[in-house]
Amino acid sequence: MRRFSGLIGWRAAVFIICLGCLRVSIAETAQAPTIASSAAGSSDETLTQKITSYVETCKAAGFDPWHLACSTCKILPSSVQTTCQHCCQSYKTLDSQATRYSGAIVVDTGSSPALNEFFREDGDFVQNQKKGVKRKKLDMGGGAGMFQQLFMQPSLVLWYDRDPPSESASLEKLSADAVDITTLDGLSRDDIREMLLALLPDK
């Protein structure tokens, strides 16, 4: 089973053009580590559908996973704390303080300026300190304009409980083999650095 871990955020855009009208539906998420599982080998479309359903459920309950910090849940009434914890984002609230993964592939779709900054400023440091860190850079097309970036597939960290496979494999294959998936959009350079340092083994 594969889980979608904290700080999670996913965007799925569906364009429906009818009689000259454009309807846009966007879904994005960040999911806590105790939430939902999916069957191994799910396609990217199924993955997106599961995350979209998760986001809609949280928003219907009054929580926006994209911006909800787990620390906020502690100050809310007890009657909504369980739902809040289900929808909040924080890799720091993982149920184990020990290193959880053997390796990771950072999938760079170009959607996260903070990820570009991380690789420019911190990438070499993290790769020198930690084992099993790989980068897969995808050309998602569509240009660099604000509109194109809005509907771009989010950048990800794919986590593995063994040495990660070759980054040359397809994203669908890499995602199917991962034990957890974390979306990076909305995270800062510092968030990305600290997450990788905290959850990967030392060299």
PDB file of C-alpha atoms in Angstrom:
ATOM      1  CA  MET A   1       0.000   0.000   0.000  1.00  0.00           C
ATOM      2  CA  ARG A   2       1.206   3.483  -0.760  1.00  0.00           C
ATOM      3  CA  ARG A   3       0.361   6.480   1.420  1.00  0.00           C
ATOM      4  CA  PHE A   4       0.393  10.159   0.573  1.00  0.00           C
ATOM      5  CA  SER A   5       2.465  11.857   3.272  1.00  0.00           C
ATOM      6  CA  GLY A   6       2.476  15.301   4.872  1.00  0.00           C
ATOM      7  CA  LEU A   7       2.750  18.633   3.189  1.00  0.00           C
ATOM      8  CA  ILE A   8       1.046  17.298   0.423  1.00  0.00           C
ATOM      9  CA  GLY A   9      -0.407  19.366  -2.470  1.00  0.00           C
ATOM     10  CA  TRP A  10      -1.802  18.138  -5.865  1.00  0.00           C
ATOM     11  CA  ARG A  11      -3.401  20.090  -8.708  1.00  0.00           C
ATOM     12  CA  ALA A  12      -5.602  18.520 -11.311  1.00  0.00           C
ATOM     13  CA  ALA A  13      -7.042  20.852 -13.951  1.00  0.00           C
ATOM     14  CA  VAL A  14      -9.880  19.801 -16.221  1.00  0.00           C
ATOM     15  CA  PHE A  15     -10.939  22.080 -19.017  1.00  0.00           C
ATOM     16  CA  ILE A  16     -14.456  21.701 -20.408  1.00  0.00           C
ATOM     17  CA  ILE A  17     -15.295  23.940 -23.345  1.00  0.00           C
ATOM     18  CA  CYS A  18     -18.974  24.195 -24.271  1.00  0.00           C
ATOM     19  CA  LEU A  19     -20.682  26.898 -26.332  1.00  0.00           C
ATOM     20  CA  GLY A  20     -17.725  29.178 -25.901  1.00  0.00           C
ATOM     21  CA  CYS A  21     -17.693  28.846 -22.098  1.00  0.00           C
ATOM     22  CA  LEU A  22     -14.617  27.652 -20.208  1.00  0.00           C
ATOM     23  CA  ARG A  23     -15.090  25.917 -16.906  1.00  0.00           C
ATOM     24  CA  VAL A  24     -11.998  25.240 -14.859  1.00  0.00           C
ATOM     25  CA  SER A  25     -11.825  22.838 -11.983  1.00  0.00           C
ATOM     26  CA  ILE A  26      -8.674  22.817  -9.882  1.00  0.00           C
ATOM     27  CA  ALA A  27      -7.894  20.427  -7.099  1.00  0.00           C
ATOM     28  CA  GLU A  28      -4.857  20.680  -4.814  1.00  0.00           C
ATOM     29  CA  THR A  29      -3.862  18.968  -1.604  1.00  0.00           C
ATOM     30  CA  ALA A  30      -1.447  18.409   1.183  1.00  0.00           C
ATOM     31  CA  GLN A  31      -2.066  15.234   3.140  1.00  0.00           C
ATOM     32  CA  ALA A  32      -1.037  13.982   6.557  1.00  0.00           C
ATOM     33  CA  PRO A  33       0.851  10.682   6.842  1.00  0.00           C
ATOM     34  CA  THR A  34      -1.961   8.747   8.473  1.00  0.00           C
ATOM     35  CA  ILE A  35      -4.358   9.272   5.597  1.00  0.00           C
ATOM     36  CA  ALA A  36      -5.612   7.227   2.764  1.00  0.00           C
ATOM     37  CA  SER A  37      -4.005   4.472   0.791  1.00  0.00           C
ATOM     38  CA  SER A  38      -4.139   3.510  -2.850  1.00  0.00           C
ATOM     39  CA  ALA A  39      -3.601   0.217  -4.624  1.00  0.00           C
ATOM     40  CA  ALA A  40      -0.098  -0.351  -5.905  1.00  0.00           C
ATOM     41  CA  GLY A  41       0.348   0.297  -9.594  1.00  0.00           C
ATOM     42  CA  SER A  42      -2.379   2.957  -9.828  1.00  0.00           C
ATOM     43  CA  SER A  43      -2.182   5.155 -12.905  1.00  0.00           C
ATOM     44  CA  ASP A  44      -1.447   8.874 -12.659  1.00  0.00           C
ATOM     45  CA  GLU A  45      -5.127   9.519 -13.436  1.00  0.00           C
ATOM     46  CA  THR A  46      -6.298   7.309 -10.574  1.00  0.00           C
ATOM     47  CA  LEU A  47      -3.746   8.929  -8.259  1.00  0.00           C
ATOM     48  CA  THR A  48      -5.096  12.366  -9.160  1.00  0.00           C
ATOM     49  CA  GLN A  49      -8.695  11.232  -8.649  1.00  0.00           C
ATOM     50  CA  LYS A  50      -7.927   9.903  -5.164  1.00  0.00           C
ATOM     51  CA  ILE A  51      -6.184  13.099  -4.114  1.00  0.00           C
ATOM     52  CA  THR A  52      -8.945  15.242  -5.637  1.00  0.00           C
ATOM     53  CA  SER A  53     -11.546  13.309  -3.638  1.00  0.00           C
ATOM     54  CA  TYR A  54      -9.484  13.788  -0.467  1.00  0.00           C
ATOM     55  CA  VAL A  55      -9.260  17.556  -0.982  1.00  0.00           C
ATOM     56  CA  GLU A  56     -12.972  17.903  -1.706  1.00  0.00           C
ATOM     57  CA  THR A  57     -13.837  15.957   1.455  1.00  0.00           C
ATOM     58  CA  CYS A  58     -11.608  18.177   3.608  1.00  0.00           C
ATOM     59  CA  LYS A  59     -12.925  21.391   2.059  1.00  0.00           C
ATOM     60  CA  ALA A  60     -16.508  20.225   2.586  1.00  0.00           C
ATOM     61  CA  ALA A  61     -15.621  19.887   6.290  1.00  0.00           C
ATOM     62  CA  GLY A  62     -14.267  23.447   6.305  1.00  0.00           C
ATOM     63  CA  PHE A  63     -10.530  22.689   6.053  1.00  0.00           C
ATOM     64  CA  ASP A  64      -8.158  23.606   3.246  1.00  0.00           C
ATOM     65  CA  PRO A  65      -5.328  21.024   3.201  1.00  0.00           C
ATOM     66  CA  TRP A  66      -3.188  23.330   1.083  1.00  0.00           C
ATOM     67  CA  HIS A  67      -2.819  25.852   3.914  1.00  0.00           C
ATOM     68  CA  LEU A  68      -3.778  23.977   7.092  1.00  0.00           C
ATOM     69  CA  ALA A  69      -0.980  23.437   9.617  1.00  0.00           C
ATOM     70  CA  CYS A  70      -1.359  20.585  12.109  1.00  0.00           C
ATOM     71  CA  SER A  71      -0.532  22.916  15.012  1.00  0.00           C
ATOM     72  CA  THR A  72      -3.802  24.745  14.294  1.00  0.00           C
ATOM     73  CA  CYS A  73      -5.815  21.638  15.164  1.00  0.00           C
ATOM     74  CA  LYS A  74      -4.740  21.799  18.821  1.00  0.00           C
ATOM     75  CA  ILE A  75      -6.623  25.049  19.429  1.00  0.00           C
ATOM     76  CA  LEU A  76      -9.883  23.912  17.816  1.00  0.00           C
ATOM     77  CA  PRO A  77     -12.846  22.285  19.606  1.00  0.00           C
ATOM     78  CA  SER A  78     -12.314  18.588  20.307  1.00  0.00           C
ATOM     79  CA  SER A  79     -15.297  17.704  18.110  1.00  0.00           C
ATOM     80  CA  VAL A  80     -13.403  18.725  14.948  1.00  0.00           C
ATOM     81  CA  GLN A  81      -9.833  17.835  15.909  1.00  0.00           C
ATOM     82  CA  THR A  82      -9.927  14.364  14.328  1.00  0.00           C
ATOM     83  CA  THR A  83     -11.056  15.776  10.989  1.00  0.00           C
ATOM     84  CA  CYS A  84      -8.524  18.587  11.254  1.00  0.00           C
ATOM     85  CA  GLN A  85      -5.681  16.129  11.872  1.00  0.00           C
ATOM     86  CA  HIS A  86      -6.871  14.097   8.888  1.00  0.00           C
ATOM     87  CA  CYS A  87      -6.588  17.150   6.647  1.00  0.00           C
ATOM     88  CA  CYS A  88      -3.552  18.985   8.034  1.00  0.00           C
ATOM     89  CA  GLN A  89      -0.048  19.056   6.619  1.00  0.00           C
ATOM     90  CA  SER A  90       3.141  18.551   8.574  1.00  0.00           C
ATOM     91  CA  TYR A  91       5.945  16.120   7.886  1.00  0.00           C
ATOM     92  CA  LYS A  92       7.167  16.955  11.411  1.00  0.00           C
ATOM     93  CA  THR A  93       4.191  15.081  12.896  1.00  0.00           C
ATOM     94  CA  LEU A  94       5.209  11.733  11.413  1.00  0.00           C
ATOM     95  CA  ASP A  95       4.390   8.887  13.796  1.00  0.00           C
ATOM     96  CA  SER A  96       8.068   7.973  14.117  1.00  0.00           C
ATOM     97  CA  GLN A  97      11.014  10.197  14.941  1.00  0.00           C
ATOM     98  CA  ALA A  98      13.411   7.734  13.333  1.00  0.00           C
ATOM     99  CA  THR A  99      14.517   7.920   9.722  1.00  0.00           C
ATOM    100  CA  ARG A 100      11.636   6.507   7.733  1.00  0.00           C
ATOM    101  CA  TYR A 101      12.974   6.033   4.222  1.00  0.00           C
ATOM    102  CA  SER A 102      15.966   4.542   2.446  1.00  0.00           C
ATOM    103  CA  GLY A 103      15.868   6.845  -0.550  1.00  0.00           C
ATOM    104  CA  ALA A 104      13.962   9.506  -2.450  1.00  0.00           C
ATOM    105  CA  ILE A 105      13.535  10.842  -5.962  1.00  0.00           C
ATOM    106  CA  VAL A 106      12.710  14.533  -6.231  1.00  0.00           C
ATOM    107  CA  VAL A 107      10.525  15.026  -9.300  1.00  0.00           C
ATOM    108  CA  ASP A 108      11.034  18.570 -10.592  1.00  0.00           C
ATOM    109  CA  THR A 109       8.247  19.650 -12.955  1.00  0.00           C
ATOM    110  CA  GLY A 110       9.257  23.305 -12.879  1.00  0.00           C
ATOM    111  CA  SER A 111       6.176  24.252 -10.854  1.00  0.00           C
ATOM    112  CA  SER A 112       8.044  25.167  -7.650  1.00  0.00           C
ATOM    113  CA  PRO A 113      10.411  28.178  -7.586  1.00  0.00           C
ATOM    114  CA  ALA A 114      11.425  27.114  -4.061  1.00  0.00           C
ATOM    115  CA  LEU A 115      12.584  23.743  -5.392  1.00  0.00           C
ATOM    116  CA  ASN A 116      14.777  25.449  -7.978  1.00  0.00           C
ATOM    117  CA  GLU A 117      16.230  27.587  -5.190  1.00  0.00           C
ATOM    118  CA  PHE A 118      16.783  24.478  -3.066  1.00  0.00           C
ATOM    119  CA  PHE A 119      18.778  22.716  -5.771  1.00  0.00           C
ATOM    120  CA  ARG A 120      20.765  25.864  -6.497  1.00  0.00           C
ATOM    121  CA  GLU A 121      21.630  26.632  -2.866  1.00  0.00           C
ATOM    122  CA  ASP A 122      21.249  23.383  -0.885  1.00  0.00           C
ATOM    123  CA  GLY A 123      21.155  20.482  -3.344  1.00  0.00           C
ATOM    124  CA  ASP A 124      24.847  19.600  -3.185  1.00  0.00           C
ATOM    125  CA  PHE A 125      24.893  19.860   0.614  1.00  0.00           C
ATOM    126  CA  VAL A 126      21.935  17.492   1.066  1.00  0.00           C
ATOM    127  CA  GLN A 127      23.266  15.007  -1.483  1.00  0.00           C
ATOM    128  CA  ASN A 128      26.638  15.008   0.278  1.00  0.00           C
ATOM    129  CA  GLN A 129      25.006  14.425   3.679  1.00  0.00           C
ATOM    130  CA  LYS A 130      22.294  11.931   2.761  1.00  0.00           C
ATOM    131  CA  LYS A 131      22.099   8.663   0.865  1.00  0.00           C
ATOM    132  CA  GLY A 132      19.629   7.819  -1.866  1.00  0.00           C
ATOM    133  CA  VAL A 133      18.703  11.309  -3.083  1.00  0.00           C
ATOM    134  CA  LYS A 134      17.999  11.538  -6.808  1.00  0.00           C
ATOM    135  CA  ARG A 135      16.488  14.207  -9.036  1.00  0.00           C
ATOM    136  CA  LYS A 136      14.199  13.646 -12.009  1.00  0.00           C
ATOM    137  CA  LYS A 137      13.607  16.796 -14.026  1.00  0.00           C
ATOM    138  CA  LEU A 138      10.549  16.764 -16.263  1.00  0.00           C
ATOM    139  CA  ASP A 139       9.803  19.095 -19.142  1.00  0.00           C
ATOM    140  CA  MET A 140       6.083  19.623 -18.669  1.00  0.00           C
ATOM    141  CA  GLY A 141       5.841  22.135 -21.521  1.00  0.00           C
ATOM    142  CA  GLY A 142       3.423  25.023 -21.625  1.00  0.00           C
ATOM    143  CA  GLY A 143       5.941  27.789 -21.054  1.00  0.00           C
ATOM    144  CA  ALA A 144       6.768  29.708 -17.915  1.00  0.00           C
ATOM    145  CA  GLY A 145       3.854  32.145 -17.795  1.00  0.00           C
ATOM    146  CA  MET A 146       1.667  32.500 -14.720  1.00  0.00           C
ATOM    147  CA  PHE A 147      -1.311  30.814 -16.400  1.00  0.00           C
ATOM    148  CA  GLN A 148       0.758  27.839 -17.558  1.00  0.00           C
ATOM    149  CA  GLN A 149       2.374  27.415 -14.134  1.00  0.00           C
ATOM    150  CA  LEU A 150      -1.031  27.479 -12.421  1.00  0.00           C
ATOM    151  CA  PHE A 151      -2.097  24.274 -14.169  1.00  0.00           C
ATOM    152  CA  MET A 152       1.288  22.555 -14.163  1.00  0.00           C
ATOM    153  CA  GLN A 153       1.644  19.198 -12.436  1.00  0.00           C
ATOM    154  CA  PRO A 154       3.171  19.792  -8.986  1.00  0.00           C
ATOM    155  CA  SER A 155       6.709  18.807  -8.094  1.00  0.00           C
ATOM    156  CA  LEU A 156       6.996  15.733  -5.878  1.00  0.00           C
ATOM    157  CA  VAL A 157       9.187  13.708  -3.576  1.00  0.00           C
ATOM    158  CA  LEU A 158       8.795   9.970  -4.126  1.00  0.00           C
ATOM    159  CA  TRP A 159       9.906   8.056  -1.017  1.00  0.00           C
ATOM    160  CA  TYR A 160      11.246   4.479  -1.040  1.00  0.00           C
ATOM    161  CA  ASP A 161      11.912   1.851   1.625  1.00  0.00           C
ATOM    162  CA  ARG A 162      14.897   0.590  -0.390  1.00  0.00           C
ATOM    163  CA  ASP A 163      17.409   2.114  -2.783  1.00  0.00           C
ATOM    164  CA  PRO A 164      15.378   4.203  -5.241  1.00  0.00           C
ATOM    165  CA  PRO A 165      15.105   2.967  -8.840  1.00  0.00           C
ATOM    166  CA  SER A 166      16.745   4.751 -11.745  1.00  0.00           C
ATOM    167  CA  GLU A 167      15.325   8.221 -12.265  1.00  0.00           C
ATOM    168  CA  SER A 168      15.219   7.483 -16.002  1.00  0.00           C
ATOM    169  CA  ALA A 169      12.114   5.307 -15.469  1.00  0.00           C
ATOM    170  CA  SER A 170       8.687   6.750 -16.235  1.00  0.00           C
ATOM    171  CA  LEU A 171       6.926   8.843 -13.610  1.00  0.00           C
ATOM    172  CA  GLU A 172       4.086   6.314 -13.514  1.00  0.00           C
ATOM    173  CA  LYS A 173       6.533   3.484 -12.767  1.00  0.00           C
ATOM    174  CA  LEU A 174       8.424   5.519 -10.159  1.00  0.00           C
ATOM    175  CA  SER A 175       5.165   6.527  -8.456  1.00  0.00           C
ATOM    176  CA  ALA A 176       3.904   2.938  -8.393  1.00  0.00           C
ATOM    177  CA  ASP A 177       7.109   1.763  -6.693  1.00  0.00           C
ATOM    178  CA  ALA A 178       7.124   4.561  -4.092  1.00  0.00           C
ATOM    179  CA  VAL A 179       5.825   3.889  -0.578  1.00  0.00           C
ATOM    180  CA  ASP A 180       4.898   7.539   0.006  1.00  0.00           C
ATOM    181  CA  ILE A 181       4.452  10.630  -2.142  1.00  0.00           C
ATOM    182  CA  THR A 182       4.828  14.233  -0.964  1.00  0.00           C
ATOM    183  CA  THR A 183       3.932  17.223  -3.110  1.00  0.00           C
ATOM    184  CA  LEU A 184       6.260  20.205  -2.831  1.00  0.00           C
ATOM    185  CA  ASP A 185       4.229  23.099  -4.188  1.00  0.00           C
ATOM    186  CA  GLY A 186       3.629  25.605  -1.405  1.00  0.00           C
ATOM    187  CA  LEU A 187       6.740  24.563   0.517  1.00  0.00           C
ATOM    188  CA  SER A 188       9.712  26.846   1.034  1.00  0.00           C
ATOM    189  CA  ARG A 189      13.323  26.064   0.242  1.00  0.00           C
ATOM    190  CA  ASP A 190      13.920  25.553   3.984  1.00  0.00           C
ATOM    191  CA  ASP A 191      10.945  23.165   4.261  1.00  0.00           C
ATOM    192  CA  ILE A 192      12.299  21.006   1.438  1.00  0.00           C
ATOM    193  CA  ARG A 193      15.830  20.948   2.841  1.00  0.00           C
ATOM    194  CA  GLU A 194      14.750  20.095   6.398  1.00  0.00           C
ATOM    195  CA  MET A 195      12.338  17.406   5.229  1.00  0.00           C
ATOM    196  CA  LEU A 196      15.017  15.588   3.218  1.00  0.00           C
ATOM    197  CA  LEU A 197      17.565  15.938   6.021  1.00  0.00           C
ATOM    198  CA  ALA A 198      15.091  14.590   8.587  1.00  0.00           C
ATOM    199  CA  LEU A 199      13.720  11.627   6.658  1.00  0.00           C
ATOM    200  CA  LEU A 200      16.723  10.162   4.828  1.00  0.00           C
ATOM    201  CA  PRO A 201      19.687   8.152   6.175  1.00  0.00           C
ATOM    202  CA  ASP A 202      23.119   9.701   6.636  1.00  0.00           C
ATOM    203  CA  LYS A 203      25.995   8.665   4.413  1.00  0.00           C
TER     204      LYS A 203
END
